[in-house]
């Protein structure tokens, strides 16, 4: 009863989610050389969709229908620039410029199973304060992931993320959480980016979750943009977002997505 609908998967299902996660991780490496001033976010979206289909998989965000809503997400990527936190819509009018930070979020479906991942890129040079925002958010993700062991409390993940971010003058976005992932893009449980140590249900082995801290340079409040999708920081401050698909393991978390293809590609540009 406690785990009703939770994203607990069989070892066979996890193998397929891992395959989807590999395609997704390679996609991010493939995108790196295109993430330059002058490209539109719609072009990035098209490059991503072609890559995923060439790999024999499907873009999971495309036609995604939020629960209880009568609309579908029309693109492969979410591309969120500067003060946009998540769910930025690709557009031929949005042209990347040097000095921006760009969060790319994508999901891949393979044989009905999903993986989810996000990374925030600096376009050209950004000031040290912005580099610190990116580093803190990525570190916060790693701190959260380290808690994903069987028997830990769900609140341990959010606590690890939030308590790390609080050491800096940054804020964790309110109302945005990670989630179970696998047979669907979004499954129970929600995985909050704040929490109390030892609080909440215990994590079972083979639970697959997307852990995804969003961190603001300013205050934590968010607001919805006019297109009904994009979420922005209310104070207009910059936001970063990193996400991995993770399996709760008996002794250690298993991270299915990887930033290695990104790091390798960044070393060559
Ligand atoms: N990547 C988002 C998440 O991590 C989901 C995108 S929803 C969509 O939860 F509508 F953009 F597809
Ligand atoms: Co997600």
Coordinates of C-alpha atoms and ligand atoms in Angstrom, one line a residue:
X1 CA 0.0 0.0 0.0
X2 CA 2.8 2.4 1.0
X3 CA 4.5 2.0 -2.4
X4 CA 1.3 2.1 -4.5
X5 CA 2.2 3.2 -8.0
X6 CA 5.8 3.8 -7.1
X7 CA 8.4 3.5 -9.8
X8 CA 9.9 0.2 -8.5
X9 CA 11.2 -1.8 -11.5
X10 CA 12.4 -5.3 -12.3
X11 CA 16.1 -5.9 -13.1
X12 CA 15.0 -6.4 -16.8
X13 CA 13.2 -3.2 -16.9
X14 CA 16.1 -1.4 -15.3
X15 CA 18.4 -2.8 -18.1
X16 CA 16.2 -1.1 -20.6
X17 CA 16.0 2.2 -18.7
X18 CA 19.8 2.0 -18.6
X19 CA 19.9 1.7 -22.4
X20 CA 17.5 4.7 -22.8
X21 CA 19.8 6.6 -20.3
X22 CA 22.9 5.8 -22.4
X23 CA 21.2 7.2 -25.6
X24 CA 20.2 10.2 -23.6
X25 CA 23.7 10.8 -22.2
X26 CA 25.2 10.5 -25.7
X27 CA 22.6 13.0 -27.0
X28 CA 23.9 15.6 -24.5
X29 CA 27.5 15.0 -25.7
X30 CA 26.2 15.3 -29.3
X31 CA 24.6 18.7 -28.5
X32 CA 27.7 20.3 -27.0
X33 CA 29.3 21.6 -30.2
X34 CA 26.0 23.1 -31.3
X35 CA 25.6 25.1 -28.0
X36 CA 27.2 28.3 -29.4
X37 CA 26.1 31.9 -29.9
X38 CA 23.8 32.2 -33.0
X39 CA 21.9 28.9 -32.9
X40 CA 18.2 28.9 -32.2
X41 CA 16.7 26.7 -29.5
X42 CA 14.4 25.3 -32.2
X43 CA 17.4 24.1 -34.2
X44 CA 18.7 22.4 -31.1
X45 CA 15.4 20.7 -30.6
X46 CA 15.4 19.4 -34.2
X47 CA 19.0 18.1 -33.8
X48 CA 18.0 16.3 -30.6
X49 CA 14.9 14.7 -32.1
X50 CA 16.8 13.4 -35.1
X51 CA 19.6 12.0 -32.9
X52 CA 17.1 10.1 -30.6
X53 CA 15.1 8.7 -33.5
X54 CA 18.4 7.6 -35.3
X55 CA 19.2 5.6 -32.2
X56 CA 15.8 3.8 -32.5
X57 CA 14.3 5.5 -29.4
X58 CA 11.6 8.2 -29.0
X59 CA 11.7 11.7 -27.5
X60 CA 9.7 11.3 -24.4
X61 CA 8.7 14.9 -23.8
X62 CA 7.1 15.2 -27.2
X63 CA 3.3 14.9 -26.9
X64 CA 3.7 14.5 -23.1
X65 CA 0.4 15.4 -21.4
X66 CA 0.6 16.8 -17.9
X67 CA -1.8 14.9 -15.6
X68 CA -5.3 16.4 -15.6
X69 CA -4.4 18.9 -18.3
X70 CA -5.8 19.1 -21.8
X71 CA -2.6 20.0 -23.6
X72 CA 0.5 18.3 -24.9
X73 CA 4.2 19.4 -24.8
X74 CA 5.2 19.9 -28.5
X75 CA 9.0 19.5 -28.4
X76 CA 11.8 17.1 -27.7
X77 CA 13.8 19.4 -25.4
X78 CA 13.0 21.9 -22.8
X79 CA 15.5 24.8 -23.2
X80 CA 15.4 27.3 -20.4
X81 CA 17.6 30.4 -20.7
X82 CA 19.0 32.6 -17.8
X83 CA 16.0 33.3 -15.4
X84 CA 13.9 30.5 -16.9
X85 CA 14.1 27.6 -14.5
X86 CA 12.5 24.8 -16.4
X87 CA 10.1 23.9 -19.4
X88 CA 11.4 26.6 -21.7
X89 CA 9.8 26.1 -25.2
X90 CA 12.2 25.8 -28.1
X91 CA 11.7 28.6 -30.7
X92 CA 13.3 29.8 -33.9
X93 CA 13.2 33.3 -32.3
X94 CA 15.3 32.3 -29.3
X95 CA 19.0 32.7 -30.4
X96 CA 21.7 31.7 -28.0
X97 CA 24.1 34.5 -27.0
X98 CA 27.4 34.6 -25.3
X99 CA 27.1 35.1 -21.5
X100 CA 23.9 33.2 -21.2
X101 CA 23.3 30.0 -19.2
X102 CA 21.1 27.4 -20.9
X103 CA 19.4 24.5 -19.2
X104 CA 18.7 21.6 -21.5
X105 CA 16.3 19.0 -20.3
X106 CA 15.3 15.8 -22.2
X107 CA 13.7 12.5 -21.9
X108 CA 14.1 9.3 -23.9
X109 CA 11.7 6.4 -24.2
X110 CA 12.9 2.9 -25.3
X111 CA 10.5 0.0 -25.4
X112 CA 8.0 1.9 -23.2
X113 CA 10.6 2.8 -20.5
X114 CA 11.9 6.3 -19.8
X115 CA 15.1 8.1 -18.7
X116 CA 15.3 11.8 -17.8
X117 CA 18.3 14.1 -17.6
X118 CA 19.2 17.8 -17.5
X119 CA 22.3 20.0 -17.6
X120 CA 23.0 23.7 -17.5
X121 CA 25.6 25.0 -20.0
X122 CA 27.4 28.3 -20.0
X123 CA 27.5 29.9 -23.5
X124 CA 30.8 31.5 -23.9
X125 CA 32.3 33.2 -20.8
X126 CA 30.3 33.8 -17.7
X127 CA 31.4 35.6 -14.5
X128 CA 32.7 33.6 -11.5
X129 CA 29.4 34.1 -9.6
X130 CA 27.5 32.3 -12.4
X131 CA 30.1 29.5 -12.6
X132 CA 29.6 29.1 -8.9
X133 CA 25.8 28.8 -9.4
X134 CA 26.3 26.0 -11.9
X135 CA 28.9 24.2 -9.7
X136 CA 26.7 24.4 -6.6
X137 CA 23.7 23.0 -8.4
X138 CA 25.6 20.1 -9.9
X139 CA 27.2 19.4 -6.5
X140 CA 23.7 19.5 -4.9
X141 CA 22.6 16.9 -7.3
X142 CA 25.5 14.6 -6.4
X143 CA 24.8 15.1 -2.7
X144 CA 21.1 14.2 -3.3
X145 CA 22.1 11.1 -5.3
X146 CA 24.4 9.9 -2.6
X147 CA 21.3 9.4 -0.3
X148 CA 19.6 7.0 -2.8
X149 CA 20.2 3.8 -0.9
X150 CA 17.7 1.3 0.3
X151 CA 16.3 2.1 3.7
X152 CA 17.1 5.8 3.5
X153 CA 14.2 8.2 4.0
X154 CA 12.8 10.2 1.1
X155 CA 13.5 13.3 3.1
X156 CA 17.2 12.5 3.2
X157 CA 17.6 13.4 -0.5
X158 CA 15.9 16.8 -0.2
X159 CA 17.8 17.5 3.0
X160 CA 21.1 16.8 1.4
X161 CA 20.3 19.0 -1.5
X162 CA 18.9 21.9 0.5
X163 CA 21.4 21.9 3.3
X164 CA 24.2 22.1 0.7
X165 CA 22.7 24.9 -1.3
X166 CA 22.0 26.9 1.9
X167 CA 25.8 27.2 2.5
X168 CA 25.8 29.6 -0.4
X169 CA 23.6 32.7 -1.1
X170 CA 21.4 30.7 -3.4
X171 CA 17.9 29.2 -3.1
X172 CA 16.3 26.0 -4.1
X173 CA 13.3 26.6 -6.4
X174 CA 10.0 26.2 -4.6
X175 CA 7.2 23.8 -5.9
X176 CA 9.5 21.9 -8.3
X177 CA 10.5 18.4 -7.5
X178 CA 12.1 15.3 -9.0
X179 CA 10.0 12.2 -9.5
X180 CA 9.8 8.5 -10.0
X181 CA 10.6 7.5 -13.6
X182 CA 10.5 4.4 -15.8
X183 CA 7.2 3.0 -17.1
X184 CA 6.1 6.6 -17.3
X185 CA 8.0 9.9 -17.4
X186 CA 6.5 10.9 -14.1
X187 CA 5.6 8.4 -11.5
X188 CA 5.2 8.4 -7.7
X189 CA 6.9 9.4 -5.5
X190 CA 7.7 13.1 -5.9
X191 CA 11.3 13.6 -4.9
X192 CA 11.5 17.1 -3.3
X193 CA 14.6 19.2 -3.3
X194 CA 14.1 20.1 0.4
X195 CA 13.4 17.8 3.3
X196 CA 14.2 16.7 6.8
X197 CA 16.7 14.0 7.6
X198 CA 14.9 10.7 8.5
X199 CA 11.5 12.0 7.4
X200 CA 9.1 10.5 4.9
X201 CA 8.8 6.9 3.5
X202 CA 11.8 4.6 3.3
X203 CA 13.3 4.1 -0.2
X204 CA 13.0 0.5 -1.5
X205 CA 15.6 -1.2 -3.7
X206 CA 15.1 -0.9 -7.5
X207 CA 13.1 2.3 -7.1
X208 CA 14.0 4.5 -10.1
X209 CA 13.9 8.2 -9.5
X210 CA 14.9 11.4 -11.3
X211 CA 16.7 13.7 -8.9
X212 CA 16.7 17.2 -10.2
X213 CA 17.6 20.3 -8.1
X214 CA 16.8 23.7 -9.6
X215 CA 18.7 26.5 -7.9
X216 CA 18.2 30.3 -8.1
X217 CA 20.9 32.9 -7.6
X218 CA 18.2 35.0 -5.9
X219 CA 15.1 34.1 -4.0
X220 CA 13.2 30.8 -4.2
X221 CA 9.9 32.0 -5.6
X222 CA 9.0 31.0 -9.2
X223 CA 6.2 32.0 -11.6
X224 CA 4.7 30.7 -14.8
X225 CA 5.5 32.4 -18.0
X226 CA 2.9 33.7 -20.5
X227 CA 3.1 30.6 -22.8
X228 CA 1.8 28.5 -19.9
X229 CA 4.8 26.2 -19.9
X230 CA 8.0 28.0 -18.9
X231 CA 8.7 28.5 -15.2
X232 CA 10.8 31.6 -14.3
X233 CA 12.4 32.9 -11.2
X234 CA 10.1 35.6 -9.8
X235 CA 12.9 38.0 -9.0
X236 CA 14.5 37.5 -12.5
X237 CA 17.6 36.0 -11.1
X238 CA 19.5 33.2 -12.9
X239 CA 18.5 29.6 -12.4
X240 CA 20.4 26.3 -13.0
X241 CA 19.1 22.7 -13.3
X242 CA 20.8 19.4 -13.3
X243 CA 19.1 16.0 -13.4
X244 CA 20.1 12.3 -13.3
X245 CA 18.0 9.1 -13.5
X246 CA 19.1 7.0 -10.5
X247 CA 18.3 3.5 -9.2
X248 CA 18.0 3.1 -5.4
X249 CA 20.6 0.4 -4.7
X250 CA 21.0 -1.9 -1.7
X251 CA 24.4 -0.4 -0.7
X252 CA 24.9 2.4 -3.2
X253 CA 22.9 4.4 -5.8
X254 CA 23.2 3.4 -9.4
X255 CA 23.3 6.5 -11.7
X256 CA 22.0 5.5 -15.1
X257 CA 22.5 8.8 -17.0
X258 CA 26.0 10.2 -17.3
X259 CA 27.5 13.6 -17.8
X260 CA 30.8 12.0 -19.1
X261 CA 29.8 12.6 -22.8
X262 CA 29.3 16.3 -22.0
X263 CA 32.6 16.6 -20.2
X264 CA 34.4 14.9 -23.0
X265 CA 32.8 17.1 -25.7
X266 CA 33.4 20.2 -23.6
X267 CA 37.1 19.4 -23.5
X268 CA 37.2 19.6 -27.4
X269 CA 35.4 22.9 -28.0
Ligands
LIG1 N1 11.9 17.1 -17.6 C1 10.8 17.5 -16.9 C2 11.0 16.8 -15.6 O1 12.1 16.5 -15.4 C3 9.6 17.0 -17.6 C4 9.3 17.8 -18.8 S1 7.6 17.8 -19.0 C5 7.4 18.3 -20.5 O2 10.1 16.5 -14.8 F1 6.1 18.7 -20.5 F2 8.2 19.3 -20.8 F3 7.5 17.3 -21.3
LIG2 CO1 12.5 15.1 -14.6

